[in-house]
Structures are given as C-alpha cells and as structure tokens.
Coordinates of C-alpha atoms in Angstrom, one line a residue:
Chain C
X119 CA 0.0 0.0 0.0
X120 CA 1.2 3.2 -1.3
X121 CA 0.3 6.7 -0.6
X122 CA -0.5 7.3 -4.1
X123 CA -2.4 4.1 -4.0
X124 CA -4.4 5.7 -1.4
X125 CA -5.0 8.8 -3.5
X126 CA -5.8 7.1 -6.1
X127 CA -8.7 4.9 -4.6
X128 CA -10.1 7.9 -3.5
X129 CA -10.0 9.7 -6.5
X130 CA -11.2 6.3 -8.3
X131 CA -14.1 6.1 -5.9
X132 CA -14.7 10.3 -6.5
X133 CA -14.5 9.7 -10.2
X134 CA -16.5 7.0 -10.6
X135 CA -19.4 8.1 -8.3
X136 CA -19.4 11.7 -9.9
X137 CA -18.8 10.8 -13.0
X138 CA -21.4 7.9 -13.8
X139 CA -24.9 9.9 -14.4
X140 CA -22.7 11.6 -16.7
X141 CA -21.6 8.7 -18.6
X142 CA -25.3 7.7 -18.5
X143 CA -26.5 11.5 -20.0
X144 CA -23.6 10.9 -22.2
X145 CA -25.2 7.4 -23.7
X146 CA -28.9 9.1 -24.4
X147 CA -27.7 12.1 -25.4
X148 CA -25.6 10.0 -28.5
X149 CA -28.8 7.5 -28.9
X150 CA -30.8 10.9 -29.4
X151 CA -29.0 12.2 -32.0
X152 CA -28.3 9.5 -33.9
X153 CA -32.7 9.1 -33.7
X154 CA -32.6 12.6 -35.0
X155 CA -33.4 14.3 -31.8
X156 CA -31.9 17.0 -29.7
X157 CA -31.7 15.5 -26.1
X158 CA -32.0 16.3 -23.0
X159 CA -28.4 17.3 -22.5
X160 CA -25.3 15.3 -21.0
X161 CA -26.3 16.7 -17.6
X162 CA -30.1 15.4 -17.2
X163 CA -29.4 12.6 -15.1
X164 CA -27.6 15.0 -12.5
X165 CA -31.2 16.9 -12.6
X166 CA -33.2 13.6 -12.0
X167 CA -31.2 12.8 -9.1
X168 CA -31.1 16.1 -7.3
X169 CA -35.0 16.4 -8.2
X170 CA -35.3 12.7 -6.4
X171 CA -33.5 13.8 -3.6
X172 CA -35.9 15.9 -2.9
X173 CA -38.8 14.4 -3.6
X174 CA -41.1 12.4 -0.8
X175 CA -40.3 8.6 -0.9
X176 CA -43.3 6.4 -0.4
X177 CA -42.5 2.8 1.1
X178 CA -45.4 0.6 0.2
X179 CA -47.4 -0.9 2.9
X180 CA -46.3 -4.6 3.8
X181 CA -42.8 -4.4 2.6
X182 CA -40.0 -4.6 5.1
X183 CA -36.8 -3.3 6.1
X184 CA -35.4 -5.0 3.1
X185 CA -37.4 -2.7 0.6
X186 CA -36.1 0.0 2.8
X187 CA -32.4 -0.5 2.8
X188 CA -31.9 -2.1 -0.1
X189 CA -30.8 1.0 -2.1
X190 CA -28.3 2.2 0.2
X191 CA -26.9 -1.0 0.1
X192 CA -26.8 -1.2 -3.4
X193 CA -25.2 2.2 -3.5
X194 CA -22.5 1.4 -1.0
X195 CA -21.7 -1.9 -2.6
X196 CA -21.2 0.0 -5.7
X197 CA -18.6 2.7 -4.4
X198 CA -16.5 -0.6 -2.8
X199 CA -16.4 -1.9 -6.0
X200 CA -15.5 1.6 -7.7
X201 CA -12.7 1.3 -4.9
X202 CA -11.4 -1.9 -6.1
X203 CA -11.8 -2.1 -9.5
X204 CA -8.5 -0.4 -11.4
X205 CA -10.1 2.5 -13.2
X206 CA -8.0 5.3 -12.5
X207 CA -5.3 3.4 -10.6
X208 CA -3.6 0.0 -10.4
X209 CA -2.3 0.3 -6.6
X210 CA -5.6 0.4 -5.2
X211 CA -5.5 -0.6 -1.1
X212 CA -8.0 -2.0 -1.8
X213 CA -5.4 -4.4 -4.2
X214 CA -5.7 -7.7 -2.1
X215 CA -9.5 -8.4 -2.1
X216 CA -9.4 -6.9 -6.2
X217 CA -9.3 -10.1 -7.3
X218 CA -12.0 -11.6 -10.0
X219 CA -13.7 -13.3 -8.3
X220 CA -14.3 -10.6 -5.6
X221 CA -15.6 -7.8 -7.6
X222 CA -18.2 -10.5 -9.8
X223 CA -19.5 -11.6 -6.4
X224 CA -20.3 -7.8 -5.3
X225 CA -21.9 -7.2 -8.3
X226 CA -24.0 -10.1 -7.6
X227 CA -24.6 -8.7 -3.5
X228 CA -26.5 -6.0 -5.3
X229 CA -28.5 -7.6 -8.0
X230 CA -29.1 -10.3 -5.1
X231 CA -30.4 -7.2 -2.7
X232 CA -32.6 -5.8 -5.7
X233 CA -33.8 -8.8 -6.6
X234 CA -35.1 -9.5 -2.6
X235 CA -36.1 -5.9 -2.3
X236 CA -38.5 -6.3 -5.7
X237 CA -39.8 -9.1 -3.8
X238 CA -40.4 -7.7 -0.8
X239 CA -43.1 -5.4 -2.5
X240 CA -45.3 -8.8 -3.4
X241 CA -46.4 -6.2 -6.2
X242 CA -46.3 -9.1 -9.6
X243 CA -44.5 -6.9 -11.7
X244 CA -41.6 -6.9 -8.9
X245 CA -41.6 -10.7 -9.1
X246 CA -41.5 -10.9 -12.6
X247 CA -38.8 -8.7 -13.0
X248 CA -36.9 -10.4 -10.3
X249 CA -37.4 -13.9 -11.7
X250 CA -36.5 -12.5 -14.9
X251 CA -32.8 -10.7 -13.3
X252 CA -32.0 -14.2 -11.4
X253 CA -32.3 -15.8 -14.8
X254 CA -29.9 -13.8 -16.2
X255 CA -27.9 -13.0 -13.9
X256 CA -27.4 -17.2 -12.9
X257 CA -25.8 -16.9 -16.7
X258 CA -24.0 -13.6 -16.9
X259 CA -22.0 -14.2 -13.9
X260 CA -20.1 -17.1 -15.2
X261 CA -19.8 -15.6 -18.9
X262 CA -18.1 -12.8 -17.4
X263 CA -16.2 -15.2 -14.9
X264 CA -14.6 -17.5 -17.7
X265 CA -13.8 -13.9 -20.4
X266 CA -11.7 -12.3 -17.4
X267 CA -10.7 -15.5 -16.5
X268 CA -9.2 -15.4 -20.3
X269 CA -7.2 -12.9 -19.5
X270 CA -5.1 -13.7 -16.4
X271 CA -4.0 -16.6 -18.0
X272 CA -1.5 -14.2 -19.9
X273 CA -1.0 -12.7 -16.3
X274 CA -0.6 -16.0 -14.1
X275 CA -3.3 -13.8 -11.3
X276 CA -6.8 -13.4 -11.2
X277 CA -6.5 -10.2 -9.6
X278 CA -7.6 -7.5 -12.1
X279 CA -4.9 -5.0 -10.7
X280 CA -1.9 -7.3 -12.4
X281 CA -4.1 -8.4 -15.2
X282 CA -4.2 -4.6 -15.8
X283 CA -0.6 -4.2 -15.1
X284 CA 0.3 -7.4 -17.4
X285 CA -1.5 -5.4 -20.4
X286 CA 0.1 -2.0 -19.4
X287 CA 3.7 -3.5 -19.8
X288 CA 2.9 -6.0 -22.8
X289 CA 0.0 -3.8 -24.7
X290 CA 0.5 -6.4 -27.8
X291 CA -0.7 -9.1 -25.7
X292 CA -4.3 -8.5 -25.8
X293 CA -4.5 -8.7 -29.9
X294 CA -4.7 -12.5 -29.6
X295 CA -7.3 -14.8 -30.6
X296 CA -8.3 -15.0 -27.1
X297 CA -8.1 -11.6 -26.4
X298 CA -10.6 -10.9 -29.2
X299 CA -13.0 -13.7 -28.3
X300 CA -12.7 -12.7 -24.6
X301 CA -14.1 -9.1 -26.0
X302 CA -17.3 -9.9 -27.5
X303 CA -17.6 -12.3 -24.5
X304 CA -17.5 -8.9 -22.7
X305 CA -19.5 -6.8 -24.8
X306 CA -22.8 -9.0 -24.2
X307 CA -21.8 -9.8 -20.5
X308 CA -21.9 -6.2 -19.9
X309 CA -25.0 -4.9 -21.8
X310 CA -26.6 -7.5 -19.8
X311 CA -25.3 -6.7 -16.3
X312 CA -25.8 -3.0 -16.8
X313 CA -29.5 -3.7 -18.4
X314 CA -29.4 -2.5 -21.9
X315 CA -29.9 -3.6 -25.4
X316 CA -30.4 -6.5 -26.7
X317 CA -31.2 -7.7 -23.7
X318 CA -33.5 -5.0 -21.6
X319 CA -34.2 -1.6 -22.6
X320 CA -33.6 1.3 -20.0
X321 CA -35.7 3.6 -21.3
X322 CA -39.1 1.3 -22.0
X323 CA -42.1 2.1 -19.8
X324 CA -44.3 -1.1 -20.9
X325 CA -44.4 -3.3 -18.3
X326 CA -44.3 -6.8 -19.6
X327 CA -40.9 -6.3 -21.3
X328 CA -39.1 -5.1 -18.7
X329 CA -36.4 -6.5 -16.3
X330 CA -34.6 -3.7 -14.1
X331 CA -37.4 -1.1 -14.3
X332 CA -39.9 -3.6 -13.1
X333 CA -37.8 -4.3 -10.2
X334 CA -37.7 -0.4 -9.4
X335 CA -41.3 0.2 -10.2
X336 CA -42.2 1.2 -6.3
X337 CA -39.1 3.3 -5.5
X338 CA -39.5 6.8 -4.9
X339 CA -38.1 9.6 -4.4
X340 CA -34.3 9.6 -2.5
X341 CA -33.9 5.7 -2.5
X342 CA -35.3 5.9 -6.3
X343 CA -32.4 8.1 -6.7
X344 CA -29.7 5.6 -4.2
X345 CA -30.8 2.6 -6.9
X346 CA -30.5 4.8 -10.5
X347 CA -26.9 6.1 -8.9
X348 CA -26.3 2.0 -8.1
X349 CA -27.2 1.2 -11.7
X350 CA -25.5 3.8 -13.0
X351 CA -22.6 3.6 -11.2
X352 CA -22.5 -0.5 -12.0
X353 CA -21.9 0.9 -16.1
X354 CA -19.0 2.8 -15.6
X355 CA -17.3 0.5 -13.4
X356 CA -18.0 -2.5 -16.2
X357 CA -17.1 -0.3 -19.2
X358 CA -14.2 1.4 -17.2
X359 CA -12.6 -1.8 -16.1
X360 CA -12.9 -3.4 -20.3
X361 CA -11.6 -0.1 -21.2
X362 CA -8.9 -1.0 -18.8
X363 CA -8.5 -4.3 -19.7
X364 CA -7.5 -4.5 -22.9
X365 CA -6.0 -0.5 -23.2
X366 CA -4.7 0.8 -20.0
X367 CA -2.7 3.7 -21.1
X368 CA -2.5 6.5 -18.9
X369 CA -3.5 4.2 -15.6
X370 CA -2.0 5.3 -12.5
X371 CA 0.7 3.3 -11.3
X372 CA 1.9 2.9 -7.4
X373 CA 4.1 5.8 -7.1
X374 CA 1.9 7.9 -9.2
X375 CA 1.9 11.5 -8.2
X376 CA -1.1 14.0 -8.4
X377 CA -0.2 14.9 -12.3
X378 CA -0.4 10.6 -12.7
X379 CA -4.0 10.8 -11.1
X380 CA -4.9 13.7 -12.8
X381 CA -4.0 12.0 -15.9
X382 CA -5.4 8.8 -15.0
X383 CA -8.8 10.7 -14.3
X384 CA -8.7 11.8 -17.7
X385 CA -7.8 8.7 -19.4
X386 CA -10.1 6.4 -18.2
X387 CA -12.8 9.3 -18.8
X388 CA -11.7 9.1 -22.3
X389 CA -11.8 6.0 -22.9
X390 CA -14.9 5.4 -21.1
X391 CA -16.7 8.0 -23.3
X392 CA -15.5 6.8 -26.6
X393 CA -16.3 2.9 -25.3
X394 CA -19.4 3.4 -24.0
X395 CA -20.4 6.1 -27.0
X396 CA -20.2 3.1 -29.0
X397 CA -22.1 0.8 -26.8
X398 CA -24.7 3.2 -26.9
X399 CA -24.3 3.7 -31.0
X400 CA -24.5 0.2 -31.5
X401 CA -27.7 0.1 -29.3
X402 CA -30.1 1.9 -32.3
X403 CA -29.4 -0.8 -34.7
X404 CA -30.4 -3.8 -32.6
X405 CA -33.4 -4.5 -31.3
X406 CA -34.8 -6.0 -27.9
X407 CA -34.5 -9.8 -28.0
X408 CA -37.7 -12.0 -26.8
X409 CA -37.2 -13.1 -23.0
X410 CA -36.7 -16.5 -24.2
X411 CA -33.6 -15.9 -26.7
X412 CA -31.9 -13.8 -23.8
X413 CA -30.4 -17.5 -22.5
X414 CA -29.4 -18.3 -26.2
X415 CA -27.4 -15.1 -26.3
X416 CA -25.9 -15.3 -22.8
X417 CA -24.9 -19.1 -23.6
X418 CA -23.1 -18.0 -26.5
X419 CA -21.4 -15.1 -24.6
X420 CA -20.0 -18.6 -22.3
X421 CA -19.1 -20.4 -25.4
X422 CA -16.9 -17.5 -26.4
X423 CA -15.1 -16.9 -22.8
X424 CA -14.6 -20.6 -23.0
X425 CA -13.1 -20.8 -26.6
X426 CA -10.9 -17.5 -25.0
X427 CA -9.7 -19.5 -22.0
X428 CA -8.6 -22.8 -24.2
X429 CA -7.1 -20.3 -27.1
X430 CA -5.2 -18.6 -24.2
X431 CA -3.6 -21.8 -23.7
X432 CA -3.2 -23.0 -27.1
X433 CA -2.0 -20.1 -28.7
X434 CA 0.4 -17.9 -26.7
X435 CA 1.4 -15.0 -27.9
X436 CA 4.7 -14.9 -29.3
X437 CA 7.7 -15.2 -26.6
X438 CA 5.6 -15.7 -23.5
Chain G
X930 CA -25.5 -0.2 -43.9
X931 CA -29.3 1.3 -44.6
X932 CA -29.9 2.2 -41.7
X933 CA -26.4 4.4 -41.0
X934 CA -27.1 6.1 -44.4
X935 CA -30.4 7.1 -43.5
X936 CA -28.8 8.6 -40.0
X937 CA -26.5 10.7 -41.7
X938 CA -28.9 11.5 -44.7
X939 CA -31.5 12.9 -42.1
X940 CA -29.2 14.5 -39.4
X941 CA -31.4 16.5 -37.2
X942 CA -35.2 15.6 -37.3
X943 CA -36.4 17.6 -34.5
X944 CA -38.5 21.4 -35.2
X945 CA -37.3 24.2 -33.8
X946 CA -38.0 24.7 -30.0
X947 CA -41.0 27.3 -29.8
X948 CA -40.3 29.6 -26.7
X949 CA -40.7 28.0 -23.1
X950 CA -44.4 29.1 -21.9
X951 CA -45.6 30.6 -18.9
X952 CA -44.7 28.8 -15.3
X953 CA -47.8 27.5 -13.7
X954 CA -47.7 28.7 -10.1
X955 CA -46.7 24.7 -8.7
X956 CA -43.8 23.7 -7.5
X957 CA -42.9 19.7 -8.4
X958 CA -39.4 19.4 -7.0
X959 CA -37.6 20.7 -10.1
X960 CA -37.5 23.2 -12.3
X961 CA -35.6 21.1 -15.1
X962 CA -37.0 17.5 -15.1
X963 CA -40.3 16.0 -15.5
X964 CA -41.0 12.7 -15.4
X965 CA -44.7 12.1 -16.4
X966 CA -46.9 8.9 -16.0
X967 CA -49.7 8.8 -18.2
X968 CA -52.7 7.5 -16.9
X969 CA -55.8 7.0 -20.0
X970 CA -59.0 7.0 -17.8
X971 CA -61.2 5.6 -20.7
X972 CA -59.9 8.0 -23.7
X973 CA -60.8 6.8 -27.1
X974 CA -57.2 6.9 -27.6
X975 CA -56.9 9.9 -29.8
X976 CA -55.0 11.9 -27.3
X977 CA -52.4 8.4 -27.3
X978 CA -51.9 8.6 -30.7
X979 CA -50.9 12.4 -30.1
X980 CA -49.2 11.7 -26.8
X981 CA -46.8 9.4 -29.2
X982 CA -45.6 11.6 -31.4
X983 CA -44.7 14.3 -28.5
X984 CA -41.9 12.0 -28.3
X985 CA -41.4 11.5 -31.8
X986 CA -37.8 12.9 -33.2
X987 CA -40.0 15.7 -34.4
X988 CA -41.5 17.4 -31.6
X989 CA -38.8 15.6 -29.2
X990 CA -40.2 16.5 -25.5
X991 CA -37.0 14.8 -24.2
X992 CA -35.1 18.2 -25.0
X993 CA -37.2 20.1 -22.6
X994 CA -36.4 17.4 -19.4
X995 CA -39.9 15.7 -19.6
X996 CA -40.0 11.7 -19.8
X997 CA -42.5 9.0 -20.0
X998 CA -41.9 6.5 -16.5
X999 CA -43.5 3.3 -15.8
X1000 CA -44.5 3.7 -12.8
X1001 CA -46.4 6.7 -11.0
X1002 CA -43.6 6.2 -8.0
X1003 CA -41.4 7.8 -10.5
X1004 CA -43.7 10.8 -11.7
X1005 CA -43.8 14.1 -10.7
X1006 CA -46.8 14.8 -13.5
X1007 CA -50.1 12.4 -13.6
X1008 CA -50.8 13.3 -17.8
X1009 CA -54.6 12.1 -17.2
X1010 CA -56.2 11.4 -20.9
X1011 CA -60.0 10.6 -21.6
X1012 CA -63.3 10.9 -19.7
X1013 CA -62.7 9.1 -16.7
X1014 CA -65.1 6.0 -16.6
X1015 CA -66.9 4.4 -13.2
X1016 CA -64.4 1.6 -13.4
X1017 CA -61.4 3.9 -13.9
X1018 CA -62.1 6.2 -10.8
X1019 CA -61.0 4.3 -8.6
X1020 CA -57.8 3.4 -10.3
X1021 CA -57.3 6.8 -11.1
X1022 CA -57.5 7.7 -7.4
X1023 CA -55.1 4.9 -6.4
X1024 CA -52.8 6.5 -9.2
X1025 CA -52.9 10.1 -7.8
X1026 CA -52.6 8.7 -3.9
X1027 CA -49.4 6.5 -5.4
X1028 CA -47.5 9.6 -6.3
X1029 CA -44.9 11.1 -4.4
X1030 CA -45.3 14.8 -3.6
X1031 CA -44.9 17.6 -4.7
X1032 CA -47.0 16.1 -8.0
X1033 CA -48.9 17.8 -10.5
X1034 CA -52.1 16.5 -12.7
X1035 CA -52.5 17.6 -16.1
X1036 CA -55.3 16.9 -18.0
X1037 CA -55.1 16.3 -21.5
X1038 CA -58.1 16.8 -24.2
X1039 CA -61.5 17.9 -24.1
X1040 CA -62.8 14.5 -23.1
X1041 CA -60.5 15.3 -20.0
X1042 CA -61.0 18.6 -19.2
X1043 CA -64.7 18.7 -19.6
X1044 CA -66.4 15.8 -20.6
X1045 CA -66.1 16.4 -24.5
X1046 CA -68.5 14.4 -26.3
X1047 CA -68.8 11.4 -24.0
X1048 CA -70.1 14.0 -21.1
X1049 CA -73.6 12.8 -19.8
X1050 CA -73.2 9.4 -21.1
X1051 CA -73.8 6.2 -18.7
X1052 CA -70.5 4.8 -17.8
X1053 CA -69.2 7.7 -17.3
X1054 CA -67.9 9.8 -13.7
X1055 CA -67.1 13.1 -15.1
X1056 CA -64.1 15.1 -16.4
X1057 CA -61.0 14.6 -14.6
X1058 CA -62.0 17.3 -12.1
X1059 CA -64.7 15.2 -10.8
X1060 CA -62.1 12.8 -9.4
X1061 CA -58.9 14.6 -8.9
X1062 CA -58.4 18.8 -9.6
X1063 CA -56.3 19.1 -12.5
X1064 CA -53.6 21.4 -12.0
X1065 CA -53.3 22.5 -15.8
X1066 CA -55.8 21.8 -18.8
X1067 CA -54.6 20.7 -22.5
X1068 CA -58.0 21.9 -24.9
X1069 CA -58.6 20.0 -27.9
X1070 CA -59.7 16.6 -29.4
X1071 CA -57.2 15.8 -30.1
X1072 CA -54.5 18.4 -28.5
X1073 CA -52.0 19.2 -31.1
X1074 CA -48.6 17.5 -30.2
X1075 CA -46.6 21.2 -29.7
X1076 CA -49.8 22.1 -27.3
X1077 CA -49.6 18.8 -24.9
X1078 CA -45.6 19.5 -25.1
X1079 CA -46.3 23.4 -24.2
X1080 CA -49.0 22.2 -21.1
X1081 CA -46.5 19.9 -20.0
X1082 CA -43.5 22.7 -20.3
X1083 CA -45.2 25.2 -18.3
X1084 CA -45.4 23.1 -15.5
X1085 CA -41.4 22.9 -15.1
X1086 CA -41.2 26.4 -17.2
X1087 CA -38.1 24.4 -19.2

C-alpha cells in the first residue's frame, strides 16, 4: 500500500461516483441524435437525481426493512467496488480483495439485494422482474467469470490490478485470438449486467418487457435516486474496467503523483466516453431480444469466454 | 448499412423549439425534469396517438427534461387522458394517492378537461376534475402535439 495508491482509490471512488450519471447522460444524449433528436443534455441525469432527492419517498405498505435498505446497500456496494476495480489506478489498497472473483461476487450482492427488495413489495410486476434478473444473472455471472478468466491466464493472477498491469507493460498481448474472443464475450456480459440492449431496454415504460425497471417500479423519491446512482454507477465500473483491460494507457501506477492521477482521471474518462459512445451507437441498430432468446445469447457469450480461456492456452502470444 | 445512411442523410429531425411558456404557479421538485406517467382513464385513444408523437424525433419532448416512467412512483406529472369511466375512478384515485409529492395533474383533451363528447353518457364519472383537480388543462380533441408538449413545459417552465 502506497500513498498514491491511497490517492488514487479515492480519487477512483470520487470519479466513478461523480462521474457515472454523466456517462449515462452521455449514452442518451448519442442515442438521441443519432434518432434525429436533440436531447435532453449530457447533464439530465444529475437533474433527475437532485430532483429525487428531494422528492417524498413512499415505502409501500407490507414491505419490510429489506425494501427500505436495499438502495443504500446497493449504493454502498457500488462505491466498494469503484474502490477496487483499477479504473484510475492500479495500486488500489484495496489491491488484495481486487481479485476476479471478488468484484463479480459484489456485483451479484446488489443484484441479489434488488432482486429481494422487488420481492419484498409482493407487487407481480416486482416478481417478474426479479425472476427475470435471477435468470440472467445465474448466466452472466459465469460468462463474465470465464472472459476475465481469459485474460489472467496471460497474467498467471486473477486479480484485475496485475491483469491490468500485465497489459500496461505488454500492450500487444491483448491482440490475440483469445483476447478478441474474450471481447465480445465482454461486450454481451456487460450490456446485460448494466440492463441494456439487446437484452432490456432502460428507457421502456411497458411493463411486460421489462427486467430492471420492473424491479424499481415502487421506488421513490431519495432511495429511487440511491438505486438509479447504483445502476448507474455498475456501467461505468464495467465499461471502465474493459476499457482497462484491454487499453490501460494513462493508468496510475503505485508511485503515481497527483499529475499521474490527474491524468489517470482523464484517461479512463476518455476511454470510457469513446467505449461506452459506441455501446450506446450500436444500441439503435439492434433491437430488444424475446425473453426467451436472452439465455441463447448469454450461452453463446460462455461459449466465447470458453473458446478464449482454451485459445489462451493453445495459442500464446509470441515469446511468452 | 441502410440504416447508417439514412442517419446521416437525415441529421437533425427535430423542429425548432418554440419559446418556453408561462410557469404554472406549482412547484414539483424541479425546475428542469419532468417525469410524467400517463394514466388513460377511458380515452378513445386519440389523445395516445398524439401523446406518441410528443416524443417523436420531431416534436422531441425529451429536449425540454420531460420523460415517459412506468410507474407513477417515478412521476412528478399524472398526464390524465380521456373521460374518466366508473371503473377507472377508482384506479385513477389509487394513481394520484401513489405519487410522491410535490405532484402535479394535467389533464389532456377535451374529453378530460370537460367531458367532450362522451359527457352525460352512462358509464361515465365526469371530467378529470370530478375525481382529482387538474392542475393545468390541455384543450382539444385531439390536442396538437406542440400544445400537450407546451402544457407539459409550463409546468417545469423548461
């Protein structure tokens, strides 16, 4: 543990938590003018929140404690793994528990407490939405799993910090067969973890084809704004840390000074802009796919990881 | 790549923004977003058909803040629609008493507002003010597209 390391958590966490409604403003306002429109502006989300900050939030009658804490446990499970994921820098203090396998299982903590919290209500639409989320989330967790597992093959570690470091110092090693499979593994892991196209579309309002937004559907107000924060904040960790993975440039190392962090802020902004700018691009030309095809998709996402973890071993890149 | 070519042929769909009109004297939490639920109390779905194209690239309410939710949890605007029916009332009440405060209720088209041609008829309660006071009134049947958008705006004064 280094002071910069230090720094640089806390700057990661800063970033991160500050930064994500505007990566979310960011991704409407391209979808909107690539539909023709004008949008709302890169800044809208920051006016929803404050708005639902203010606002009076209603707890239905019959639901529990777990309806009720749910979003500030989302929320806080979110800034630890903004803390431990290497977005801005790679000597995190949080470095020992930033392994794989940590940071999946935190991201699962939150869908788990959403999903509990939708049921909790006993409204249906909440227990549709959170049979739907278990469903997918029972087969994005190991997609994701086996395309970072991929990886840190290369890097002999499971621990995203030296998987990240591994690509800083060998930035060739990532154009591989395995690297590319690993990608598109990624790609669909994420849209699917962070609830968007092709697999459930943030900005429907019908009910029967929703899957996040029916788990939210009796949030108000302040914790309304605790879980759209959460959500948000789960996007730019996941494009931040495949931004990361496979082009670290301008990542903070351990004895980073305050120009490294400065820089590393604006790297990973970049890169997260430009990353999810196409994410959200690429979300006008495909459409929603039926409920039942989602499992199709996500098997294939598996299929790909697992064709990246056997080509890792098969087909190392030249003098490893 | 049709679909890309048509993007770039196109460019910008959306009319030009008319000036914002007059704030409403009601305060809903913000002066910048909207989030509306729309609730169709037995319209003949006219005023739908019109509600639709307000977020059409071409009138594009989205500019101004104002959004379509799901659920009236996340509304700071009820946009009621249609005469309200007896078996709607009662859902329409639930609706209102489901949204957090500060809310506002705008009624949308005649039928809405006062009865329009369904006024007097059997199944029928009243206008929306016979169930729940509308804070502002959208005239017509159907309301133009730029009107509902301009009713909505001078709620926020975006």
């Amino acid at each position: 543990m280094t002071g910069a390391g230090v720094a640089g958590a806390a700057v990661q966490v800063a970033a991160v938590g500050a930064g994500a409604p505007l990566l979310v403003g960011w991704m409407r306002q391209v979808r909107a003018l690539l539909e023709g429109r004008i949008g709302s502006g890169v800044l809208q989300p920051y006016r929803d929140l404050r708005k639902l900050a203010r606002k009076q939030s209603i707890v239905p009658e019959g639901s529990t404690v777990v309806f009720a804490t749910a979003p500030a446990f989302i929320a806080a499970t979110m800034l630890v793994v903004a803390a431990t994921v290497p977005t801005v820098t790679v000597a995190s203090p949080m470095d020992g528990v930033g392994d794989l396998f940590v940071v999946v299982g935190l991201l699962l903590i939150a869908t788990v407490a959403l999903i509990l919290a939708a049921l909790d209500t006993g409204t249906p639409f909440g227990g549709m939405g959170a049979s739907r989320e278990t469903t997918i989330a029972a087969l994005v967790e190991p997609a994701i799993l086996v395309a970072v597992f991929a990886l840190s093959i290369r890097a002999n570690s499971s621990n995203l910090a030296a998987i990240v470091t591994a690509t800083a110092h060998r930035p060739g090693d990532v154009l591989t067969p395995a690297g590319a499979l690993a990608f598109a593994a990624l790609v669909v892991v994420i849209a699917a973890e962070t609830g968007r196209l092709p697999i459930d579309n943030p900005a429907t309002h019908l009910e029967l084809t929703m899957v996040h937004e029916a788990m939210v559907l009796e949030y108000s107000g302040h914790r309304l704004a605790l879980v759209e924060w959460g959500a948000s904040m789960r996007l730019a960790v996941l494009v931040g840390l495949l931004a990361n993975l496979y082009l670290p440039i301008g990542i903070a190392g351990a004895h980073a000074g305050a120009a490294g962090l400065v820089v590393g802020v604006g790297a990973i902004a970049a890169k997260t802009a430009l990353l999810a700018g196409a994410l959200a691009a690429g979300e006008v030309f495909v459409a929603k796919v039926r409920m039942f095809r989602v499992p199709e998709l996500l098997a294939g996402s598996f299929l790909l990881g697992l064709l990246a973890v056997t080509a890792a071993y098969f087909i190392a890149p030249r003098g490893a | 790549m049709g679909l890309m070519s048509t993007i770039l042929r196109l460019g910008r769909i959306a009319e030009h923004a008319p000036e914002p009109p007059t704030r409403v004297a009601l305060d809903v939490g913000s002066r910048t977003s909207l989030h509306v639920r729309h609730v169709d109390a037995g319209s003949c779905n006219g005023c739908e058909i019109e509600l639709t194209g307000c977020f059409s690239p071409v009138y594009d309410a989205e500019r101004y803040g104002i959004r379509l939710v799901a659920s009236p949890r996340h509304a700071d605007a009820l946009l009621v629609t249609g005469v309200v029916t007896r078996n709607l009332a009662d859902a329409l009440r639930t609706t209102v008493d489901a949204t957090p405060e500060p809310r506002a209720v705008v009624a949308v088209g005649d039928c809405a507002c006062d009865g329009g041609v369904f006024s007097g008829a059997y199944g029928v309660v009243g206008p929306v003010s016979s169930v729940v006071p509308p804070d502002v009134e959208v005239r017509g049947c159907p309301p133009h597209p730029a009107e509902i958008i301009a009713g909505l705006r001078s709620v926020t004064g975006r």
